[in-house]
Coordinates of C-alpha atoms and ligand atoms in Angstrom, one line a residue:
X1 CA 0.0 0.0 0.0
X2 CA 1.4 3.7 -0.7
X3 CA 1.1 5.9 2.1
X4 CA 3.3 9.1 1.0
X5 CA 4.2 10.2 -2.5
X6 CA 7.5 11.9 -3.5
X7 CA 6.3 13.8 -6.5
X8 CA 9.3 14.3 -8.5
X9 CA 8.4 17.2 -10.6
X10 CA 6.9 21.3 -10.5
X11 CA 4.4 23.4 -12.0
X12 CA 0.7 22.2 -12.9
X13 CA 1.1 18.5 -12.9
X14 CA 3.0 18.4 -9.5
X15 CA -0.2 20.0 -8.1
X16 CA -2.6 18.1 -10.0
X17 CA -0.7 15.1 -8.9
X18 CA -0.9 16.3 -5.2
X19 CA -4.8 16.3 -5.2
X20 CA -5.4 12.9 -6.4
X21 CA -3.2 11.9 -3.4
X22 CA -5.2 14.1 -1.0
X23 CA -8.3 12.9 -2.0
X24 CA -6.9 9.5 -1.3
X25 CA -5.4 10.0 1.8
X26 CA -1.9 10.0 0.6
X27 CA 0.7 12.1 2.3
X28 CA 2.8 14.4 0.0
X29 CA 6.0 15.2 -0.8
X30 CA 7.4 18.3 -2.7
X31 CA 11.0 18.8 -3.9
X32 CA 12.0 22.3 -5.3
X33 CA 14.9 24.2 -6.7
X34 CA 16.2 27.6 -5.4
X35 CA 13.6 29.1 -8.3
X36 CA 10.7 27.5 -6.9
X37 CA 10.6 28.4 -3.5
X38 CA 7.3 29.8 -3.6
X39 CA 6.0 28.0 -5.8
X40 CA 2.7 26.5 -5.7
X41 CA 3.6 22.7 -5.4
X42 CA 5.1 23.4 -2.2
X43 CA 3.0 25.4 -0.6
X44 CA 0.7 22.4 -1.4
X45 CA 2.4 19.5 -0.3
X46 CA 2.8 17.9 3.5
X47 CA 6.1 18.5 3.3
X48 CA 8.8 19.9 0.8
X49 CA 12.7 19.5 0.4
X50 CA 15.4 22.0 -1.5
X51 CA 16.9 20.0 -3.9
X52 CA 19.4 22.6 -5.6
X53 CA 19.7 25.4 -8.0
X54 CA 17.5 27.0 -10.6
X55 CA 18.8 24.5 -13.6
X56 CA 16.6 21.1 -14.2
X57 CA 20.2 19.4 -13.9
X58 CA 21.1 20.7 -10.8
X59 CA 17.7 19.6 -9.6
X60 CA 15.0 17.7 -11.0
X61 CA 16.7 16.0 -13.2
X62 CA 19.0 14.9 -10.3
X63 CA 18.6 11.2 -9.6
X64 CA 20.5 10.8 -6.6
X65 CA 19.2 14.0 -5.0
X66 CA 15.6 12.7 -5.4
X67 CA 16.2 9.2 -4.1
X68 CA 18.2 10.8 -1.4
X69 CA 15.1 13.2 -0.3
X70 CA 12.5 10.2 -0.7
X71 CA 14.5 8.2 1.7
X72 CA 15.0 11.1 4.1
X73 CA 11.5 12.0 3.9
X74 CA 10.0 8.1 4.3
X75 CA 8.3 8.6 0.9
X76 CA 7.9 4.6 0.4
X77 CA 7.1 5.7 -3.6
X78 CA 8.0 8.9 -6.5
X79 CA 5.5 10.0 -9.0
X80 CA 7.6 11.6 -11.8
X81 CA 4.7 13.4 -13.5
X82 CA 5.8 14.3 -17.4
X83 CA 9.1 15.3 -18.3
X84 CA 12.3 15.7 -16.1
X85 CA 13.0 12.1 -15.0
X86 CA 9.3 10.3 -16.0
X87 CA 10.6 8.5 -19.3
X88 CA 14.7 7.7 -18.2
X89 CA 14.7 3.8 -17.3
X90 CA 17.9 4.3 -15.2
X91 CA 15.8 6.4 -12.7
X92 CA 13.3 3.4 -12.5
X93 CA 16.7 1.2 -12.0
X94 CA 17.2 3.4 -9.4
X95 CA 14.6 3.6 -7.5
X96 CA 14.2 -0.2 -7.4
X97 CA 17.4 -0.6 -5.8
X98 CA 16.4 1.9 -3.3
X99 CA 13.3 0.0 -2.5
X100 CA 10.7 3.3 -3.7
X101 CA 8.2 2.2 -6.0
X102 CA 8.2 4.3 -9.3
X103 CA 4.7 4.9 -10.1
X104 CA 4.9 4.4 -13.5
X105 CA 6.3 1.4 -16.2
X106 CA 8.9 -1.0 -15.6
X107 CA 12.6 0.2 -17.1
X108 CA 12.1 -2.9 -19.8
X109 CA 9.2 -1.5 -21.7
X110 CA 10.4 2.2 -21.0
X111 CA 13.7 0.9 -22.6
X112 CA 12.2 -0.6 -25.6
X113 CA 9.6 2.1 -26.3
X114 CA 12.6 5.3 -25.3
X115 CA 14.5 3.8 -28.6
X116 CA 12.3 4.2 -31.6
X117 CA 14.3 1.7 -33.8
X118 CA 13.4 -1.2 -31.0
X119 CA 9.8 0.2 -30.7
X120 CA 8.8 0.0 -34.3
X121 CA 10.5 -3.6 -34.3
X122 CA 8.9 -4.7 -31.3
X123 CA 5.5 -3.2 -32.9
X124 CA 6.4 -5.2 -36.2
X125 CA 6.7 -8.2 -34.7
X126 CA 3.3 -7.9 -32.6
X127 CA 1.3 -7.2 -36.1
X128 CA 1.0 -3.5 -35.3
X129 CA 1.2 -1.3 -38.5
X130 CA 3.7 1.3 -38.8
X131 CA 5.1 3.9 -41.1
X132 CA 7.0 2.3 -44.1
X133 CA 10.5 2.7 -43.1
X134 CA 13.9 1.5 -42.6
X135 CA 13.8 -1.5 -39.9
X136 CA 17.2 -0.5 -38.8
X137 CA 19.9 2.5 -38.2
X138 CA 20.8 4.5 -41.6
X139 CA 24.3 3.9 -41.6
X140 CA 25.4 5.2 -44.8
X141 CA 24.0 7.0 -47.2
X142 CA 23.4 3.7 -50.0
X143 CA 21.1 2.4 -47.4
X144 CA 19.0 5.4 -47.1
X145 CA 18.8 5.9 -51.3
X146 CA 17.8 1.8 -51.1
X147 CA 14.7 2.2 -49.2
X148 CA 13.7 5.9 -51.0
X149 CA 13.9 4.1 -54.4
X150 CA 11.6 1.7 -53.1
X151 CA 9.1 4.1 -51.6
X152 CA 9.8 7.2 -53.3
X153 CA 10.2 10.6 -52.0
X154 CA 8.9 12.3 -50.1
X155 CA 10.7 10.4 -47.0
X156 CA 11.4 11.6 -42.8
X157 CA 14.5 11.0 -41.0
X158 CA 13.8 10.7 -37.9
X159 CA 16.3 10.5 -34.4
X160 CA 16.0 6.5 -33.1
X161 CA 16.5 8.7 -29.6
X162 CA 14.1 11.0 -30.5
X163 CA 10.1 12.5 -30.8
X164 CA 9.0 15.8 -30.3
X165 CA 10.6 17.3 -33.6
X166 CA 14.2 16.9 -33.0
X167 CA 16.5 15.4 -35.0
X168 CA 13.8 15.0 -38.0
X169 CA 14.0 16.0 -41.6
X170 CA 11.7 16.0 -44.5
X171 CA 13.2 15.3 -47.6
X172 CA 11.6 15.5 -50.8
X173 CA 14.1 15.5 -53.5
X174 CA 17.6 13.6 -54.3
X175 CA 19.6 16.3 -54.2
X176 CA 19.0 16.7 -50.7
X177 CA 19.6 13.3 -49.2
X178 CA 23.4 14.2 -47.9
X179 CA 22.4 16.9 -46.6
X180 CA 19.6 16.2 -44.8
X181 CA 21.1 12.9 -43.5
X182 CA 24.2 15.0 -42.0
X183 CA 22.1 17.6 -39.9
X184 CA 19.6 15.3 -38.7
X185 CA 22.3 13.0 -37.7
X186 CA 24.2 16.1 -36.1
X187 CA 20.6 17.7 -34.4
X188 CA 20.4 14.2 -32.9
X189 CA 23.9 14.0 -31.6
X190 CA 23.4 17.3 -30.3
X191 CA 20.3 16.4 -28.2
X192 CA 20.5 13.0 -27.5
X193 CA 24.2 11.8 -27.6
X194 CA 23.3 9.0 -30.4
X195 CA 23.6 10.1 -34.0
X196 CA 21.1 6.5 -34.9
X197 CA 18.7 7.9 -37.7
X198 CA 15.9 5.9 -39.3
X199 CA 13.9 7.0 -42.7
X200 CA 10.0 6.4 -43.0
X201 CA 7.8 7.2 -46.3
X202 CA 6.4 10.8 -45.1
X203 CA 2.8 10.8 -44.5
X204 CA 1.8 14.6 -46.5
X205 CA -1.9 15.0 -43.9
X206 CA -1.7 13.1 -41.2
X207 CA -3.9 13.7 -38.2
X208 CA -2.1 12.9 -34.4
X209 CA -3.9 10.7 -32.7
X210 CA -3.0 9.5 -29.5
X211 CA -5.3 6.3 -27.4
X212 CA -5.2 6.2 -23.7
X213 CA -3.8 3.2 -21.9
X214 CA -4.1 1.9 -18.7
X215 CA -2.4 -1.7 -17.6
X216 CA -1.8 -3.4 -14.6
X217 CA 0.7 -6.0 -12.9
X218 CA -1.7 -9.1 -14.1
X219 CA -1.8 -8.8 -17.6
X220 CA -5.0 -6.2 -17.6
X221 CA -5.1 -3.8 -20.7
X222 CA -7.4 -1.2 -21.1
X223 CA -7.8 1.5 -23.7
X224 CA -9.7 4.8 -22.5
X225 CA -10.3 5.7 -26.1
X226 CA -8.5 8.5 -28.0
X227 CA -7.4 12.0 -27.7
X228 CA -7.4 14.3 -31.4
X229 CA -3.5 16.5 -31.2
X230 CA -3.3 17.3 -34.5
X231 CA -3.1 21.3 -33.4
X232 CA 0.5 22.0 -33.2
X233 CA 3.1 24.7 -33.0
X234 CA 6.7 23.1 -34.3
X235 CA 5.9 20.1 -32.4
X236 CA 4.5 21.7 -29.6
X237 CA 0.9 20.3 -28.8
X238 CA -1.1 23.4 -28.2
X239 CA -4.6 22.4 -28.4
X240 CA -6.4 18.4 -27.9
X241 CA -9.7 17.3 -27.7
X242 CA -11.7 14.2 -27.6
X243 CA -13.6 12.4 -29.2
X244 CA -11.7 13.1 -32.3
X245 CA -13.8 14.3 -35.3
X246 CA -12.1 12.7 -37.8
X247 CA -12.1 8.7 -36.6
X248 CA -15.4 6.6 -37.1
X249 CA -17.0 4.7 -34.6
X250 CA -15.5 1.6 -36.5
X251 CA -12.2 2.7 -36.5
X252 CA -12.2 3.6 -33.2
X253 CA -12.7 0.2 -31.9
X254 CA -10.5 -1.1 -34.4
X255 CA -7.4 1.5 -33.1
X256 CA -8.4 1.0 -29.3
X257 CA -7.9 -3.1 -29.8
X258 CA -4.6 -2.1 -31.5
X259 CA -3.4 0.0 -28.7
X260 CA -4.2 -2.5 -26.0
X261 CA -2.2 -5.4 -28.2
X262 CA 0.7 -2.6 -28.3
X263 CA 0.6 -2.1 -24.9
X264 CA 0.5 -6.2 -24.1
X265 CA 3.6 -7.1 -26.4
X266 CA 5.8 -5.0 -24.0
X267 CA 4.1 -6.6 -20.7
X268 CA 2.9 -2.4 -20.3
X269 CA 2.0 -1.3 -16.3
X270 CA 0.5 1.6 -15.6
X271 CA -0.7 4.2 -17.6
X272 CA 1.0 5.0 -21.1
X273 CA 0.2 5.9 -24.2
X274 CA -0.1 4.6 -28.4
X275 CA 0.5 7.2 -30.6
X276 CA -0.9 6.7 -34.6
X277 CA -0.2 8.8 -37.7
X278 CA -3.7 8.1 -39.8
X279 CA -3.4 9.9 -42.9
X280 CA -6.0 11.2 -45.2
X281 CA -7.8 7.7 -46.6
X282 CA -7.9 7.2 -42.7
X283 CA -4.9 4.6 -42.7
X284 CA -3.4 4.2 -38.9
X285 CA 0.4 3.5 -38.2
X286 CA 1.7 3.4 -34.4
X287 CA 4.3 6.0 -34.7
X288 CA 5.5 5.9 -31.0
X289 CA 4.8 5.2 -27.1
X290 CA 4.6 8.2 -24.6
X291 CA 5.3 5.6 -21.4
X292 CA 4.1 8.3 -18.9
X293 CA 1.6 10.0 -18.0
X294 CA 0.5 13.0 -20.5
X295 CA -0.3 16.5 -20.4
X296 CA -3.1 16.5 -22.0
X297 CA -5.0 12.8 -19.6
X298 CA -7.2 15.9 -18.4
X299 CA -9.6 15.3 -21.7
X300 CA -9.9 12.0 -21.2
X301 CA -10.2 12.2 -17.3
X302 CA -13.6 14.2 -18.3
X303 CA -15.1 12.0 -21.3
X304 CA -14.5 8.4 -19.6
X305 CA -14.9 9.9 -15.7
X306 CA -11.7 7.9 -14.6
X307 CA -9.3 9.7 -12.6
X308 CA -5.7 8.8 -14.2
X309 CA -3.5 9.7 -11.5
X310 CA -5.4 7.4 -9.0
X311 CA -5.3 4.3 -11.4
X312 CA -1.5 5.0 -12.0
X313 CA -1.2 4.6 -8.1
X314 CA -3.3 1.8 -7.5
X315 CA -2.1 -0.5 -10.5
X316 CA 1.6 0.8 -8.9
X317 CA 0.6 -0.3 -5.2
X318 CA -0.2 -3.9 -7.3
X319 CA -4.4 -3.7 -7.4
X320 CA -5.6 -5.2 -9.7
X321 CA -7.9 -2.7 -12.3
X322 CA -11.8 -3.1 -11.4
X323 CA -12.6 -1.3 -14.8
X324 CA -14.1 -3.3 -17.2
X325 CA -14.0 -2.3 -21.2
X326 CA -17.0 -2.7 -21.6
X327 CA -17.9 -0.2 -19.3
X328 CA -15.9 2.6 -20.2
X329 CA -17.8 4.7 -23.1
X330 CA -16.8 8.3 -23.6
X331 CA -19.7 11.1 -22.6
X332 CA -19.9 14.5 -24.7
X333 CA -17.0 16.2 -25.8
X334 CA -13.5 17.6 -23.8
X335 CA -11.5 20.1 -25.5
X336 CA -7.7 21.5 -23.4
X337 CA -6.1 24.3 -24.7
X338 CA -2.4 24.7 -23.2
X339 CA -1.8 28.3 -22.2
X340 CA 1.8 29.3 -22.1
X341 CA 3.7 32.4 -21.2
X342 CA 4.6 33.7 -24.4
X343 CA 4.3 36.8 -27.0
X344 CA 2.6 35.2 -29.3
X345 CA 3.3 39.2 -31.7
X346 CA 6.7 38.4 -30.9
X347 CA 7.1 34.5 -32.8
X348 CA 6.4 33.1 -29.1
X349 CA 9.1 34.4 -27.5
X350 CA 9.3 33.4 -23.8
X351 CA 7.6 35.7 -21.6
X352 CA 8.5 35.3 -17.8
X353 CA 8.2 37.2 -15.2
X354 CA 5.5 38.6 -12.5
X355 CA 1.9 37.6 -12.7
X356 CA 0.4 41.3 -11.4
X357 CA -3.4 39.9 -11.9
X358 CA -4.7 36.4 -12.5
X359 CA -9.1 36.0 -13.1
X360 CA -9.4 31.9 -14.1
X361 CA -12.4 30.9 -15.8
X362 CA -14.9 28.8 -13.7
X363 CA -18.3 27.6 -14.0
X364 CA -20.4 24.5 -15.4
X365 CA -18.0 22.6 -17.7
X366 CA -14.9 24.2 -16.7
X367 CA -11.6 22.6 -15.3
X368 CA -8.2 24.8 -15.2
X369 CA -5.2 23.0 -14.3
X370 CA -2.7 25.7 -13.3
X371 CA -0.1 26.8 -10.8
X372 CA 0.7 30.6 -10.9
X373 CA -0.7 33.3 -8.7
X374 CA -0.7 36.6 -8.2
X375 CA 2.5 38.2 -7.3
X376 CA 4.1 34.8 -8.4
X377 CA 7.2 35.1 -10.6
X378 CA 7.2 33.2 -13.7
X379 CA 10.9 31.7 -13.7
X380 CA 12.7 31.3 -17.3
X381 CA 14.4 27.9 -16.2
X382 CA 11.3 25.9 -17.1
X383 CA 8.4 24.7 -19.4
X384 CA 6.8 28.5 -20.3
X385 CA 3.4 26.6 -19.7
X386 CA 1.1 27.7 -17.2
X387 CA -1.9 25.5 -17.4
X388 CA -4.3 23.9 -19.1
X389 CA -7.6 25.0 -19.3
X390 CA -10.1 21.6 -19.7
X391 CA -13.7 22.2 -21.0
X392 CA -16.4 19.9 -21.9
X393 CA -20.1 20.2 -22.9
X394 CA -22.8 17.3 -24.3
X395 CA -21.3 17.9 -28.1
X396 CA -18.4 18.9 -29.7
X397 CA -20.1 22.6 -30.5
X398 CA -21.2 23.5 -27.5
X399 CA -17.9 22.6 -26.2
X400 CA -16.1 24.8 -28.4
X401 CA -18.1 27.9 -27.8
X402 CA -17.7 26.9 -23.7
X403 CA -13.6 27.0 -25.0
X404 CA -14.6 30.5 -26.3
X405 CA -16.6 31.5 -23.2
X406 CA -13.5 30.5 -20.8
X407 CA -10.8 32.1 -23.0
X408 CA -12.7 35.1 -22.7
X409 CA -13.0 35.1 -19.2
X410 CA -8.9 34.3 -18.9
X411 CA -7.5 37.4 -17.6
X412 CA -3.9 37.3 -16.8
X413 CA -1.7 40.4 -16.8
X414 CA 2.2 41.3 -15.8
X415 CA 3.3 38.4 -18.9
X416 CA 2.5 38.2 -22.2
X417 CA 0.2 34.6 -23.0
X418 CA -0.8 32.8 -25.6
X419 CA -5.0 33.4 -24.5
X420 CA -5.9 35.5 -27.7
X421 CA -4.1 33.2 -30.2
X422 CA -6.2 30.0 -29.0
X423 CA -9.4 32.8 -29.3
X424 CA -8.8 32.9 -32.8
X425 CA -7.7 29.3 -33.5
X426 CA -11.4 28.8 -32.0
X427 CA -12.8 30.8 -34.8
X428 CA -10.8 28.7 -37.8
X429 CA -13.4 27.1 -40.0
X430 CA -11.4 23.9 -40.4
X431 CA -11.4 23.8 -36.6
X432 CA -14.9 24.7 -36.1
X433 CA -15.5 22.2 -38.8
X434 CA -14.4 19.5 -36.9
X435 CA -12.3 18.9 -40.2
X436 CA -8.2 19.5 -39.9
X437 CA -5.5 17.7 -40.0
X438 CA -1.7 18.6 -38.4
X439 CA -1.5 21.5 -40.5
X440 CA -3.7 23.6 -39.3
X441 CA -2.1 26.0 -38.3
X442 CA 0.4 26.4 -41.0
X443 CA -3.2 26.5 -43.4
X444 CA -4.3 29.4 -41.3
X445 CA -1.5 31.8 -40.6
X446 CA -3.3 35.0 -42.0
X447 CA -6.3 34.2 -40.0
X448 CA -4.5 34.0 -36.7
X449 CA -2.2 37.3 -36.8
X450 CA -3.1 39.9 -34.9
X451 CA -5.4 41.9 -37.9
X452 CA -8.1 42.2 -35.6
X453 CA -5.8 42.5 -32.4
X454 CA -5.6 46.2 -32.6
X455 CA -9.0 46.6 -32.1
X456 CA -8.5 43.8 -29.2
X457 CA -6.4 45.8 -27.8
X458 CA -7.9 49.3 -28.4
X459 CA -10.9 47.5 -26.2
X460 CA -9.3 46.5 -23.9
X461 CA -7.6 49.7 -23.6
X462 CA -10.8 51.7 -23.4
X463 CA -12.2 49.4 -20.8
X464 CA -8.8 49.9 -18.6
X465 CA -8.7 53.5 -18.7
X466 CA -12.0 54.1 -18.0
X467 CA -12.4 51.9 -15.2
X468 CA -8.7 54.2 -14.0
X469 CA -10.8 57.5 -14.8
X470 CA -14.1 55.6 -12.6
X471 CA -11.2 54.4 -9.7
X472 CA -9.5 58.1 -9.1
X473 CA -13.1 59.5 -9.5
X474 CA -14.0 57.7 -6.6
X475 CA -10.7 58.2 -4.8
X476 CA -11.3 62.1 -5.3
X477 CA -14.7 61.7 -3.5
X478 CA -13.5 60.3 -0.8
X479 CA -10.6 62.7 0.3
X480 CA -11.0 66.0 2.2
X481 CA -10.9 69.4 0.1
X482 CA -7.6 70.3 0.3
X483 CA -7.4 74.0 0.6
X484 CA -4.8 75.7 -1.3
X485 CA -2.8 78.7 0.4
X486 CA -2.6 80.9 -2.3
X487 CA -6.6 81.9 -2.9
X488 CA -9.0 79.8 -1.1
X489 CA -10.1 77.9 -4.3
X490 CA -9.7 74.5 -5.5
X491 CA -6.2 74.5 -7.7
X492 CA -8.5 73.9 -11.1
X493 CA -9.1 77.6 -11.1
X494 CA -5.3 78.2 -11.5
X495 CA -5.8 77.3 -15.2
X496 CA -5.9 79.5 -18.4
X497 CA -9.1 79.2 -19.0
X498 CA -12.3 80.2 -17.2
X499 CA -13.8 76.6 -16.0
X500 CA -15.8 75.7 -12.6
X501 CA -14.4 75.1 -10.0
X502 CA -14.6 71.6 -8.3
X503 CA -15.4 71.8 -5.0
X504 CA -16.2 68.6 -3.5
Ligands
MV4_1 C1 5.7 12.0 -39.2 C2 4.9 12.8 -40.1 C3 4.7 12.4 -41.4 N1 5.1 11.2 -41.8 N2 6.1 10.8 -39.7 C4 6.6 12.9 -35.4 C5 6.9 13.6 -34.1 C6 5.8 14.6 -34.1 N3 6.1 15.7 -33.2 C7 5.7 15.0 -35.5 N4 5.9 13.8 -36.2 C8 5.6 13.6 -37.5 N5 6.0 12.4 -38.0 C9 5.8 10.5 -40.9 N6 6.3 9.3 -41.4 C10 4.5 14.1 -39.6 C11 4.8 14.5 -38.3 C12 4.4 15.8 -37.9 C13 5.1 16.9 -38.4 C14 6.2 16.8 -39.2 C15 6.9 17.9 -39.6 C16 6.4 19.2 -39.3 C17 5.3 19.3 -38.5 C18 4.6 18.2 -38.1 C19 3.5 18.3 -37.3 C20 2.8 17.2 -36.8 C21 3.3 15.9 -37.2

């Protein structure tokens, strides 16, 4: 049984974490780096340790710091939330040896599914369908012209260390091949410390599709259906929603019995999930496992009514799952969009610094999954997210004009955010539509610069100064006449011209 959680990790998801485990009767504990003293994950925990300076290596990316602490502390397990430590199977080594249970997958399938190469193998040989590509590391340039001649262009080269973006090229024409080979090998070396690149055929509209998995210690898969990602900023996930509007009810089923296999042929705990590419004729490919817990599980939290975060620790105290497929169905419609601090009239710069006023939305259908307040100090060592704002509704409509409702009601000032840009990716008739695919945003670029900001902003202005003029108004009310020495009369009268004096 867990009695006390070290929650290896900051910012939204360390909170969100944190309330699952209250709710359970969980103690908590908090680690934080010189830059997070006040934040909000320690304030909420039972207890909370310094664990170094500002930079993620000095602290929460510090293995033997957080062991150290969870011992200390008599944390008996560590919840690594998303990034940081969540997907590094040496941590899970680790904390074995140290006899803390990792809430989360074993090292094997984290291994497997952490090097693409193995993971589309491993897929391959369970009869999952991925992308036409190389089976093995590109190791000269013949190899990589073999399989392009086969497939034709254009082709991907993708990091075997990688996902999220890095290390990948599109190439769509023979003269580029070196090229491309070189600085995807080099990107790859430079953020991963293994140069291993594999080609796929590129897929020209492919919709993201991700499907929720939840497994526990005695061979119990489930799927919790699928979440729609296909909104992103150079790789960057901004907004999700499910159920997707682009997969049939057929399909569905067909995908969801695909992910649980996926999940099985790597003996899966704990909650993870299958990523698919499914191009335009509605093809799927498994393009990779996230074997953690996701930013966006808020969506699917709402639609299926299962709280992720208390599954992960159950199936990680060794319960068996209760759930039954049959049983889970997915009710009306969850859209999240991620608000970060950035300038999105400045290319989405990074915009830290000191939250001065902070309204959340709330109200029927409304979940926001933050961690700033007011007077808090945005620091620039981290993720520029801030939250997450979760809303759903009985259809996919009336959950994107509750989206609109809520953005609208966002007030956040002192930092620049990325509010008014979702506002307008709301208003995108491919969006609206139900009918997009990863491109989105690209497609739309006109639509969402800031044409009709300068009214925005002129508004807003308006509104601000005269609420000021309605604020010193009523300030001036309130204080004595002040009698000025020189003539008995208010100071107004000094003035060129004739007015009346204000006397109040
Ligand atoms: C692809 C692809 C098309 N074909 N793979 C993988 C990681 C994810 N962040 C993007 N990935 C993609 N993999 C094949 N075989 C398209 C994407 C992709 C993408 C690629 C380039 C530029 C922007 C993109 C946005 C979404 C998905």
């Amino acid at each position: 049984m867990i009695k006390k959680v070290l929650v290896a990790n900051r910012g939204e998801i360390a909170v969100r974490i944190m309330r699952s485990c209250r709710e359970m009767g969980i103690r908590t504990v908090a680690v934080f780096s010189d830059a997070d003293r006040t934040s909000l994950h320690v304030r909420y925990a039972d207890e909370a340790y310094h664990i170094g300076p500002s930079p993620s290596s000095d602290s929460y990316l510090s293995i033997e710091k957080i062991i150290r602490v969870a011992k200390q502390s008599g944390a008996d397990s560590i919840h690594p939330g998303y990034g940081f430590l969540s997907e590094n199977p040496e941590f899970v080594k680790r904390c074995g040896r140290a006899g803390i249970i990792f809430i989360g997958p074993t090292a094997h399938a984290m291994s497997i599914m952490g090097d693409k190469i193995t993971a589309r193998d491993t897929m391959i040989n369970a009869g999952i369908p991925v992308v036409p590509g190389t089976k093995e590391a590109i190791h000269n340039e013949k190899t990589a012209l073999k399989f392009i001649q086969e497939t034709g262009f254009p082709v991907i080269i993708k990091a075997a260390a990688g996902g999220g973006g890095k290390g990948m090229r599109i190439v769509t024409e023979r003269s580029n091949v070196t090229a491309k080979l070189r600085a995807a090998r080099s990107e790859a070396l430079n953020a991963f410390g293994d140069d291993s690149v594999y080609i796929e055929k590129y897929l020209e509209f492919p919709h993201h599709i991700e499907f929720q998995i939840l497994a526990d210690k005695y061979g119990n898969v489930l799927h919790l259906y699928e979440r729609e990602c296909s909104v992103q900023r150079r790789h960057q996930k901004i907004i999700e929603e499910t159920p997707s509007p682009f997969i049939t009810p057929e399909l569905r089923e067909r995908m969801g019995q695909i992910a649980v296999n996926a999940a099985r042929s790597v003996r899966y705990e704990g909650a993870g999930t299958i990523e698919f590419l499914v191009d335009k004729d509605r093809n799927y490919y498994f393009l990779e496992m996230n074997t953690r817990l996701q930013v966006e599980h808020p969506i699917t939290e709402r639609v299926v009514g299962i709280d992720l975060v208390k599954e992960q620790i159950k199936i990680a105290s060794g319960e068996k799952l209760t759930i039954k497929q049959k049983n889970i169905r997915q009710t009306g419609h969850a859209v999240e969009c991620r608000i970060y601090a950035e300038d999105p009239e400045r290319n989405f710069l990074p915009s830290p610094g000191l939250i001065k006023h902070i309204t959340n939305p709330t109200g029927l259908g409304i979940r926001c999954d933050g961690y700033v307040y007011e007077g808090y100090e945005i620091p620039i060592h981290y993720d520029p997210m801030i939250s997450k704002l979760i809303v759903w509704a009985e259809n996919r409509n009336e959950a994107i004009k509750r989206m609109k409702r809520a953005l609208y009601e966002y007030k956040i000032t002192g930092i620049k955010t990325s509010i008014t840009f979702l506002s307008r990716v709301m208003d995108i008739p491919e969006f609206i539509e139900g009918n997009y695919n990863t491109h989105i945003l690209d497609n739309n670029r006109d639509l969402l610069k800031s044409r009709d900001q300068r009214c925005d902003i002129l508004c807003e202005d308006i509104a601000i100064i005269a609420a000021y003029i309605d604020y010193t108004d009523k300030l001036n009310k309130l204080k004595p006449f002040r009698q000025d020495r020189s003539n008995g009369n208010s100071h107004w009268k000094g003035y060129g011209r004739k007015r009346n004096s204000v006397r109040i």
